[in-house]
Amino acid sequence: MPAPTAKPPPPPERVLPDNLDALVRRAMSGGGVGALKQALSVPATGAVRLAAAPVGSLPAEAVEPGPSAGAAPEPIEPSGEAVALVASGAPAPGAVTAASPVAPLDALIAAAGEARAAPDVATRKAALERVRAALEAAERTVEDNVDHEEAAATTDPEPPEPPDEGPPFRIPLARHPYALVIGAVPSGVETGALASALEVDVATARVAVLAGGTRIVLRAAVATDLERRLGALAALGVIAAVISREELLATAAARGCVAAAAADSWRVIDAPRWGAERPEPARLPMGDLHIPGEPLLFTVGEVEERRLRTEAEPSRWQRTRYSAGATPSAEGRIAVIDVHTVDGIYRFVEGAVDLRHLRGADTNAQRQAMKLLQAALVARWPEVPVEPKRMCVATARPGAKTADGWPAWEEHTRVCRLLWLGTHGAERVRNGGGA
């Protein structure tokens, strides 16, 4: 019989904190990994015992059903992809610009669960090593994502607003593409002779005589039907031309004059649909100082604007056929002056131009200030012809909550420009408007 010897003392037992699961969750949510690293800093030798913790402290995917009485607990095996990812420290598969933190955190949860369910010391030590590796991989992944977000915030600007792809101006819809335009009918021209030249009835010719100024009198699908009348009109001394819709649309948009210190000193901006869309009077842009060239034509007039009421919803219990449609709730007339030069059209719009520095202008009375501006333009360039005042009535578009006469004005001012400044038009202007 061998001599009896004393049983060696058991190795020192190290008890991990009860809140290990809480530390793991805190590290996963970005609260820091310092506390978890301190809790896991145990020596390589010695027994390790995990204090009991409630099942609800771990996520559902990391908790396995408890073993039956007398049976050894089964360790939780992490997936091969998670273990390989932790060992290599590589980013998650499918990542393009930054590493995904999901896979390292899944490996960390799996390793912590394996350490909890380990049946012996060797298995627990191996599981804790995997926990440390998973923690380091998660730290690297978080740092990579933070660096990527900071770089994206500094290098990637916000996408610009989509450009306004609408037309620079709108003109009224017309069934025929060609129009016969005549200037002011000279005095002494008989209505019957004008009706014969236009090949229309006397009543239509009388309207053209009484209207005065430049306007469209006829439209046709073929230009030759209108060009046939030009010879007879020229014999009467009436300035006329056939203008197509494509010519009107090819004219550049009007430039907005936002301020005028004198008749020949303006501040100009490039803004499509200037007039139909304009800023508040208190928020007018500064614009660029511009000294215009020699004007060739002035067109003046008023544009009607209306705000429509919403139509009543149809009801089977009401006689909606007797109810009013989209009636106007507010309306107004906006004075406008277009100055035509060789460079293009420069537009002054009531309420969208600063006339404080114009001599004698009263900023509290915009209409009077516009009249003063028109007088200053005519006094500065007395030889330039001025088209008679034109009133453009508002027309509503289907489904719109507003109605205005800006399409009619855009057509009128371009018709006048093409008639006076088209072929031999500049010569007419220099000669005082003669044929």
PDB file of C-alpha atoms in Angstrom, residues 157-357:
ATOM      1  CA  PRO A 157     -21.816  66.975 -49.854  1.00  0.00           C
ATOM      2  CA  GLU A 158     -25.577  66.870 -49.814  1.00  0.00           C
ATOM      3  CA  PRO A 159     -27.062  66.179 -53.225  1.00  0.00           C
ATOM      4  CA  PRO A 160     -28.191  69.375 -54.953  1.00  0.00           C
ATOM      5  CA  GLU A 161     -31.840  70.118 -55.484  1.00  0.00           C
ATOM      6  CA  PRO A 162     -33.195  68.861 -58.779  1.00  0.00           C
ATOM      7  CA  PRO A 163     -33.127  71.579 -61.427  1.00  0.00           C
ATOM      8  CA  ASP A 164     -36.319  73.220 -62.537  1.00  0.00           C
ATOM      9  CA  GLU A 165     -36.987  71.561 -65.879  1.00  0.00           C
ATOM     10  CA  GLY A 166     -40.142  73.513 -66.651  1.00  0.00           C
ATOM     11  CA  PRO A 167     -40.343  75.852 -69.649  1.00  0.00           C
ATOM     12  CA  PRO A 168     -38.774  79.294 -69.157  1.00  0.00           C
ATOM     13  CA  PHE A 169     -42.104  80.875 -70.090  1.00  0.00           C
ATOM     14  CA  ARG A 170     -45.601  79.773 -71.091  1.00  0.00           C
ATOM     15  CA  ILE A 171     -47.663  80.926 -74.059  1.00  0.00           C
ATOM     16  CA  PRO A 172     -51.342  80.135 -74.656  1.00  0.00           C
ATOM     17  CA  LEU A 173     -52.249  76.913 -76.373  1.00  0.00           C
ATOM     18  CA  ALA A 174     -53.356  77.290 -79.977  1.00  0.00           C
ATOM     19  CA  ARG A 175     -54.852  74.822 -82.419  1.00  0.00           C
ATOM     20  CA  HIS A 176     -52.919  76.207 -85.382  1.00  0.00           C
ATOM     21  CA  PRO A 177     -49.153  76.843 -85.390  1.00  0.00           C
ATOM     22  CA  TYR A 178     -49.084  79.941 -87.643  1.00  0.00           C
ATOM     23  CA  ALA A 179     -50.475  83.402 -86.874  1.00  0.00           C
ATOM     24  CA  LEU A 180     -50.966  86.570 -88.945  1.00  0.00           C
ATOM     25  CA  VAL A 181     -49.840  89.584 -86.913  1.00  0.00           C
ATOM     26  CA  ILE A 182     -50.567  93.191 -87.861  1.00  0.00           C
ATOM     27  CA  GLY A 183     -49.413  96.445 -86.337  1.00  0.00           C
ATOM     28  CA  ALA A 184     -51.527  99.486 -85.617  1.00  0.00           C
ATOM     29  CA  VAL A 185     -53.834 100.226 -88.534  1.00  0.00           C
ATOM     30  CA  PRO A 186     -52.970 103.661 -89.985  1.00  0.00           C
ATOM     31  CA  SER A 187     -55.655 106.293 -89.873  1.00  0.00           C
ATOM     32  CA  GLY A 188     -57.623 106.669 -93.081  1.00  0.00           C
ATOM     33  CA  VAL A 189     -57.733 102.964 -93.897  1.00  0.00           C
ATOM     34  CA  GLU A 190     -61.311 101.968 -94.612  1.00  0.00           C
ATOM     35  CA  THR A 191     -62.728  99.037 -92.740  1.00  0.00           C
ATOM     36  CA  GLY A 192     -64.042  97.473 -95.935  1.00  0.00           C
ATOM     37  CA  ALA A 193     -60.613  97.614 -97.590  1.00  0.00           C
ATOM     38  CA  LEU A 194     -58.996  96.041 -94.529  1.00  0.00           C
ATOM     39  CA  ALA A 195     -61.637  93.289 -94.503  1.00  0.00           C
ATOM     40  CA  SER A 196     -60.893  92.537 -98.171  1.00  0.00           C
ATOM     41  CA  ALA A 197     -57.158  92.422 -97.503  1.00  0.00           C
ATOM     42  CA  LEU A 198     -57.621  90.073 -94.543  1.00  0.00           C
ATOM     43  CA  GLU A 199     -60.336  88.073 -96.355  1.00  0.00           C
ATOM     44  CA  VAL A 200     -62.624  88.324 -93.309  1.00  0.00           C
ATOM     45  CA  ASP A 201     -65.977  89.920 -92.586  1.00  0.00           C
ATOM     46  CA  VAL A 202     -66.354  93.625 -91.842  1.00  0.00           C
ATOM     47  CA  ALA A 203     -67.090  93.084 -88.133  1.00  0.00           C
ATOM     48  CA  THR A 204     -63.760  91.259 -87.597  1.00  0.00           C
ATOM     49  CA  ALA A 205     -61.891  93.991 -89.473  1.00  0.00           C
ATOM     50  CA  ARG A 206     -63.590  96.679 -87.364  1.00  0.00           C
ATOM     51  CA  VAL A 207     -62.384  94.966 -84.173  1.00  0.00           C
ATOM     52  CA  ALA A 208     -58.814  95.015 -85.502  1.00  0.00           C
ATOM     53  CA  VAL A 209     -59.112  98.735 -86.280  1.00  0.00           C
ATOM     54  CA  LEU A 210     -60.587  99.694 -82.891  1.00  0.00           C
ATOM     55  CA  ALA A 211     -58.198  97.544 -80.850  1.00  0.00           C
ATOM     56  CA  GLY A 212     -55.068  99.418 -81.894  1.00  0.00           C
ATOM     57  CA  GLY A 213     -51.508  98.254 -81.453  1.00  0.00           C
ATOM     58  CA  THR A 214     -49.952  94.963 -82.472  1.00  0.00           C
ATOM     59  CA  ARG A 215     -52.101  91.878 -82.254  1.00  0.00           C
ATOM     60  CA  ILE A 216     -52.886  88.507 -83.821  1.00  0.00           C
ATOM     61  CA  VAL A 217     -55.820  88.633 -86.217  1.00  0.00           C
ATOM     62  CA  LEU A 218     -55.820  85.195 -87.858  1.00  0.00           C
ATOM     63  CA  ARG A 219     -54.388  81.712 -87.281  1.00  0.00           C
ATOM     64  CA  ALA A 220     -53.924  78.898 -89.795  1.00  0.00           C
ATOM     65  CA  ALA A 221     -52.431  75.437 -90.064  1.00  0.00           C
ATOM     66  CA  VAL A 222     -50.479  76.364 -93.238  1.00  0.00           C
ATOM     67  CA  ALA A 223     -48.326  79.468 -93.557  1.00  0.00           C
ATOM     68  CA  THR A 224     -49.158  79.995 -97.240  1.00  0.00           C
ATOM     69  CA  ASP A 225     -52.791  80.732 -96.409  1.00  0.00           C
ATOM     70  CA  LEU A 226     -51.657  83.731 -94.344  1.00  0.00           C
ATOM     71  CA  GLU A 227     -48.748  84.857 -96.496  1.00  0.00           C
ATOM     72  CA  ARG A 228     -51.183  85.393 -99.385  1.00  0.00           C
ATOM     73  CA  ARG A 229     -52.688  88.310 -97.471  1.00  0.00           C
ATOM     74  CA  LEU A 230     -49.382  90.137 -96.803  1.00  0.00           C
ATOM     75  CA  GLY A 231     -49.263  91.820-100.214  1.00  0.00           C
ATOM     76  CA  ALA A 232     -52.726  93.361 -99.871  1.00  0.00           C
ATOM     77  CA  LEU A 233     -51.927  94.577 -96.337  1.00  0.00           C
ATOM     78  CA  ALA A 234     -48.667  96.163 -97.487  1.00  0.00           C
ATOM     79  CA  ALA A 235     -50.609  98.048-100.180  1.00  0.00           C
ATOM     80  CA  LEU A 236     -52.752  99.581 -97.410  1.00  0.00           C
ATOM     81  CA  GLY A 237     -49.684 100.600 -95.385  1.00  0.00           C
ATOM     82  CA  VAL A 238     -50.306  98.041 -92.635  1.00  0.00           C
ATOM     83  CA  ILE A 239     -47.232  96.375 -91.130  1.00  0.00           C
ATOM     84  CA  ALA A 240     -47.865  92.608 -90.993  1.00  0.00           C
ATOM     85  CA  ALA A 241     -45.944  89.348 -90.672  1.00  0.00           C
ATOM     86  CA  VAL A 242     -46.603  85.618 -90.383  1.00  0.00           C
ATOM     87  CA  ILE A 243     -45.104  84.237 -87.170  1.00  0.00           C
ATOM     88  CA  SER A 244     -44.924  80.597 -86.163  1.00  0.00           C
ATOM     89  CA  ARG A 245     -45.211  79.156 -82.701  1.00  0.00           C
ATOM     90  CA  GLU A 246     -41.645  77.825 -82.929  1.00  0.00           C
ATOM     91  CA  GLU A 247     -40.362  81.379 -83.418  1.00  0.00           C
ATOM     92  CA  LEU A 248     -42.139  82.516 -80.284  1.00  0.00           C
ATOM     93  CA  LEU A 249     -40.728  79.648 -78.223  1.00  0.00           C
ATOM     94  CA  ALA A 250     -37.228  80.258 -79.592  1.00  0.00           C
ATOM     95  CA  THR A 251     -37.139  83.757 -78.114  1.00  0.00           C
ATOM     96  CA  ALA A 252     -35.073  83.928 -74.913  1.00  0.00           C
ATOM     97  CA  ALA A 253     -36.755  84.403 -71.562  1.00  0.00           C
ATOM     98  CA  ALA A 254     -37.030  87.929 -70.214  1.00  0.00           C
ATOM     99  CA  ARG A 255     -34.387  89.086 -67.725  1.00  0.00           C
ATOM    100  CA  GLY A 256     -35.755  90.516 -64.499  1.00  0.00           C
ATOM    101  CA  CYS A 257     -34.953  94.108 -63.506  1.00  0.00           C
ATOM    102  CA  VAL A 258     -35.108  94.172 -59.691  1.00  0.00           C
ATOM    103  CA  ALA A 259     -33.929  97.771 -59.160  1.00  0.00           C
ATOM    104  CA  ALA A 260     -33.580 101.026 -61.094  1.00  0.00           C
ATOM    105  CA  ALA A 261     -31.600 104.016 -59.885  1.00  0.00           C
ATOM    106  CA  ALA A 262     -32.226 105.883 -63.150  1.00  0.00           C
ATOM    107  CA  ALA A 263     -33.701 105.282 -66.577  1.00  0.00           C
ATOM    108  CA  ASP A 264     -30.408 103.813 -67.815  1.00  0.00           C
ATOM    109  CA  SER A 265     -29.050 102.167 -64.653  1.00  0.00           C
ATOM    110  CA  TRP A 266     -30.635  98.837 -63.687  1.00  0.00           C
ATOM    111  CA  ARG A 267     -29.929  95.832 -61.522  1.00  0.00           C
ATOM    112  CA  VAL A 268     -30.714  92.640 -63.427  1.00  0.00           C
ATOM    113  CA  ILE A 269     -31.056  88.946 -62.591  1.00  0.00           C
ATOM    114  CA  ASP A 270     -31.543  85.886 -64.786  1.00  0.00           C
ATOM    115  CA  ALA A 271     -34.798  84.292 -63.673  1.00  0.00           C
ATOM    116  CA  PRO A 272     -37.116  82.154 -65.819  1.00  0.00           C
ATOM    117  CA  ARG A 273     -40.805  83.017 -65.771  1.00  0.00           C
ATOM    118  CA  TRP A 274     -39.977  86.416 -64.271  1.00  0.00           C
ATOM    119  CA  GLY A 275     -43.278  88.034 -63.415  1.00  0.00           C
ATOM    120  CA  ALA A 276     -45.356  84.889 -63.196  1.00  0.00           C
ATOM    121  CA  GLU A 277     -43.002  83.756 -60.395  1.00  0.00           C
ATOM    122  CA  ARG A 278     -41.400  86.503 -58.324  1.00  0.00           C
ATOM    123  CA  PRO A 279     -40.152  86.872 -54.743  1.00  0.00           C
ATOM    124  CA  GLU A 280     -41.674  88.926 -51.992  1.00  0.00           C
ATOM    125  CA  PRO A 281     -40.988  92.678 -52.256  1.00  0.00           C
ATOM    126  CA  ALA A 282     -38.975  92.581 -49.006  1.00  0.00           C
ATOM    127  CA  ARG A 283     -36.800  89.713 -50.278  1.00  0.00           C
ATOM    128  CA  LEU A 284     -35.754  90.943 -53.693  1.00  0.00           C
ATOM    129  CA  PRO A 285     -32.306  89.762 -54.811  1.00  0.00           C
ATOM    130  CA  MET A 286     -29.544  92.308 -55.223  1.00  0.00           C
ATOM    131  CA  GLY A 287     -28.902  91.636 -58.926  1.00  0.00           C
ATOM    132  CA  ASP A 288     -25.993  92.767 -61.082  1.00  0.00           C
ATOM    133  CA  LEU A 289     -25.517  96.362 -62.171  1.00  0.00           C
ATOM    134  CA  HIS A 290     -26.338  96.656 -65.860  1.00  0.00           C
ATOM    135  CA  ILE A 291     -26.264  99.593 -68.242  1.00  0.00           C
ATOM    136  CA  PRO A 292     -28.521  98.624 -71.160  1.00  0.00           C
ATOM    137  CA  GLY A 293     -27.817  99.232 -74.792  1.00  0.00           C
ATOM    138  CA  GLU A 294     -30.000 101.281 -77.065  1.00  0.00           C
ATOM    139  CA  PRO A 295     -33.639 100.172 -76.610  1.00  0.00           C
ATOM    140  CA  LEU A 296     -35.582  99.418 -79.773  1.00  0.00           C
ATOM    141  CA  LEU A 297     -39.141  98.958 -78.449  1.00  0.00           C
ATOM    142  CA  PHE A 298     -41.195  99.410 -75.271  1.00  0.00           C
ATOM    143  CA  THR A 299     -44.220  97.204 -74.525  1.00  0.00           C
ATOM    144  CA  VAL A 300     -46.379  98.192 -71.568  1.00  0.00           C
ATOM    145  CA  GLY A 301     -49.522  96.700 -70.108  1.00  0.00           C
ATOM    146  CA  GLU A 302     -51.244  95.008 -67.190  1.00  0.00           C
ATOM    147  CA  VAL A 303     -51.552  91.331 -66.328  1.00  0.00           C
ATOM    148  CA  GLU A 304     -54.539  90.057 -64.387  1.00  0.00           C
ATOM    149  CA  GLU A 305     -53.963  87.561 -61.565  1.00  0.00           C
ATOM    150  CA  ARG A 306     -56.661  85.644 -59.691  1.00  0.00           C
ATOM    151  CA  ARG A 307     -56.757  83.224 -56.795  1.00  0.00           C
ATOM    152  CA  LEU A 308     -59.555  80.690 -57.201  1.00  0.00           C
ATOM    153  CA  ARG A 309     -61.801  79.137 -54.626  1.00  0.00           C
ATOM    154  CA  THR A 310     -61.829  75.354 -54.389  1.00  0.00           C
ATOM    155  CA  GLU A 311     -64.799  73.756 -56.064  1.00  0.00           C
ATOM    156  CA  ALA A 312     -67.291  71.952 -53.859  1.00  0.00           C
ATOM    157  CA  GLU A 313     -67.017  68.188 -53.641  1.00  0.00           C
ATOM    158  CA  PRO A 314     -69.696  66.402 -55.681  1.00  0.00           C
ATOM    159  CA  SER A 315     -72.534  64.970 -53.650  1.00  0.00           C
ATOM    160  CA  ARG A 316     -75.400  62.753 -54.652  1.00  0.00           C
ATOM    161  CA  TRP A 317     -77.665  64.638 -52.236  1.00  0.00           C
ATOM    162  CA  GLN A 318     -76.996  68.107 -53.669  1.00  0.00           C
ATOM    163  CA  ARG A 319     -77.804  69.701 -56.975  1.00  0.00           C
ATOM    164  CA  THR A 320     -74.188  70.451 -57.835  1.00  0.00           C
ATOM    165  CA  ARG A 321     -75.063  71.373 -61.405  1.00  0.00           C
ATOM    166  CA  TYR A 322     -76.473  74.637 -60.052  1.00  0.00           C
ATOM    167  CA  SER A 323     -73.457  75.418 -57.823  1.00  0.00           C
ATOM    168  CA  ALA A 324     -70.723  77.824 -58.877  1.00  0.00           C
ATOM    169  CA  GLY A 325     -67.418  76.460 -60.111  1.00  0.00           C
ATOM    170  CA  ALA A 326     -63.953  77.720 -59.300  1.00  0.00           C
ATOM    171  CA  THR A 327     -64.869  81.363 -58.729  1.00  0.00           C
ATOM    172  CA  PRO A 328     -62.131  83.902 -57.944  1.00  0.00           C
ATOM    173  CA  SER A 329     -61.569  84.756 -54.289  1.00  0.00           C
ATOM    174  CA  ALA A 330     -59.044  87.539 -54.967  1.00  0.00           C
ATOM    175  CA  GLU A 331     -57.799  89.293 -58.058  1.00  0.00           C
ATOM    176  CA  GLY A 332     -55.458  92.067 -59.034  1.00  0.00           C
ATOM    177  CA  ARG A 333     -53.720  93.670 -61.988  1.00  0.00           C
ATOM    178  CA  ILE A 334     -49.943  93.835 -62.180  1.00  0.00           C
ATOM    179  CA  ALA A 335     -48.287  96.574 -64.248  1.00  0.00           C
ATOM    180  CA  VAL A 336     -45.417  95.401 -66.451  1.00  0.00           C
ATOM    181  CA  ILE A 337     -42.938  97.130 -68.761  1.00  0.00           C
ATOM    182  CA  ASP A 338     -40.786  95.192 -71.247  1.00  0.00           C
ATOM    183  CA  VAL A 339     -37.754  96.916 -72.760  1.00  0.00           C
ATOM    184  CA  HIS A 340     -36.625  95.249 -75.994  1.00  0.00           C
ATOM    185  CA  THR A 341     -32.982  95.571 -77.009  1.00  0.00           C
ATOM    186  CA  VAL A 342     -30.706  93.653 -79.341  1.00  0.00           C
ATOM    187  CA  ASP A 343     -29.562  91.588 -76.311  1.00  0.00           C
ATOM    188  CA  GLY A 344     -33.062  90.488 -75.343  1.00  0.00           C
ATOM    189  CA  ILE A 345     -36.038  91.480 -73.189  1.00  0.00           C
ATOM    190  CA  TYR A 346     -35.653  93.339 -69.861  1.00  0.00           C
ATOM    191  CA  ARG A 347     -38.763  93.292 -67.683  1.00  0.00           C
ATOM    192  CA  PHE A 348     -39.981  95.578 -64.891  1.00  0.00           C
ATOM    193  CA  VAL A 349     -42.851  94.124 -62.831  1.00  0.00           C
ATOM    194  CA  GLU A 350     -44.909  96.020 -60.292  1.00  0.00           C
ATOM    195  CA  GLY A 351     -44.104  94.853 -56.772  1.00  0.00           C
ATOM    196  CA  ALA A 352     -40.883  93.128 -57.876  1.00  0.00           C
ATOM    197  CA  VAL A 353     -38.669  96.152 -58.559  1.00  0.00           C
ATOM    198  CA  ASP A 354     -36.986  98.534 -56.122  1.00  0.00           C
ATOM    199  CA  LEU A 355     -37.522 102.123 -57.264  1.00  0.00           C
ATOM    200  CA  ARG A 356     -36.447 103.911 -54.088  1.00  0.00           C
ATOM    201  CA  HIS A 357     -33.478 105.577 -55.817  1.00  0.00           C
TER     202      HIS A 357
END
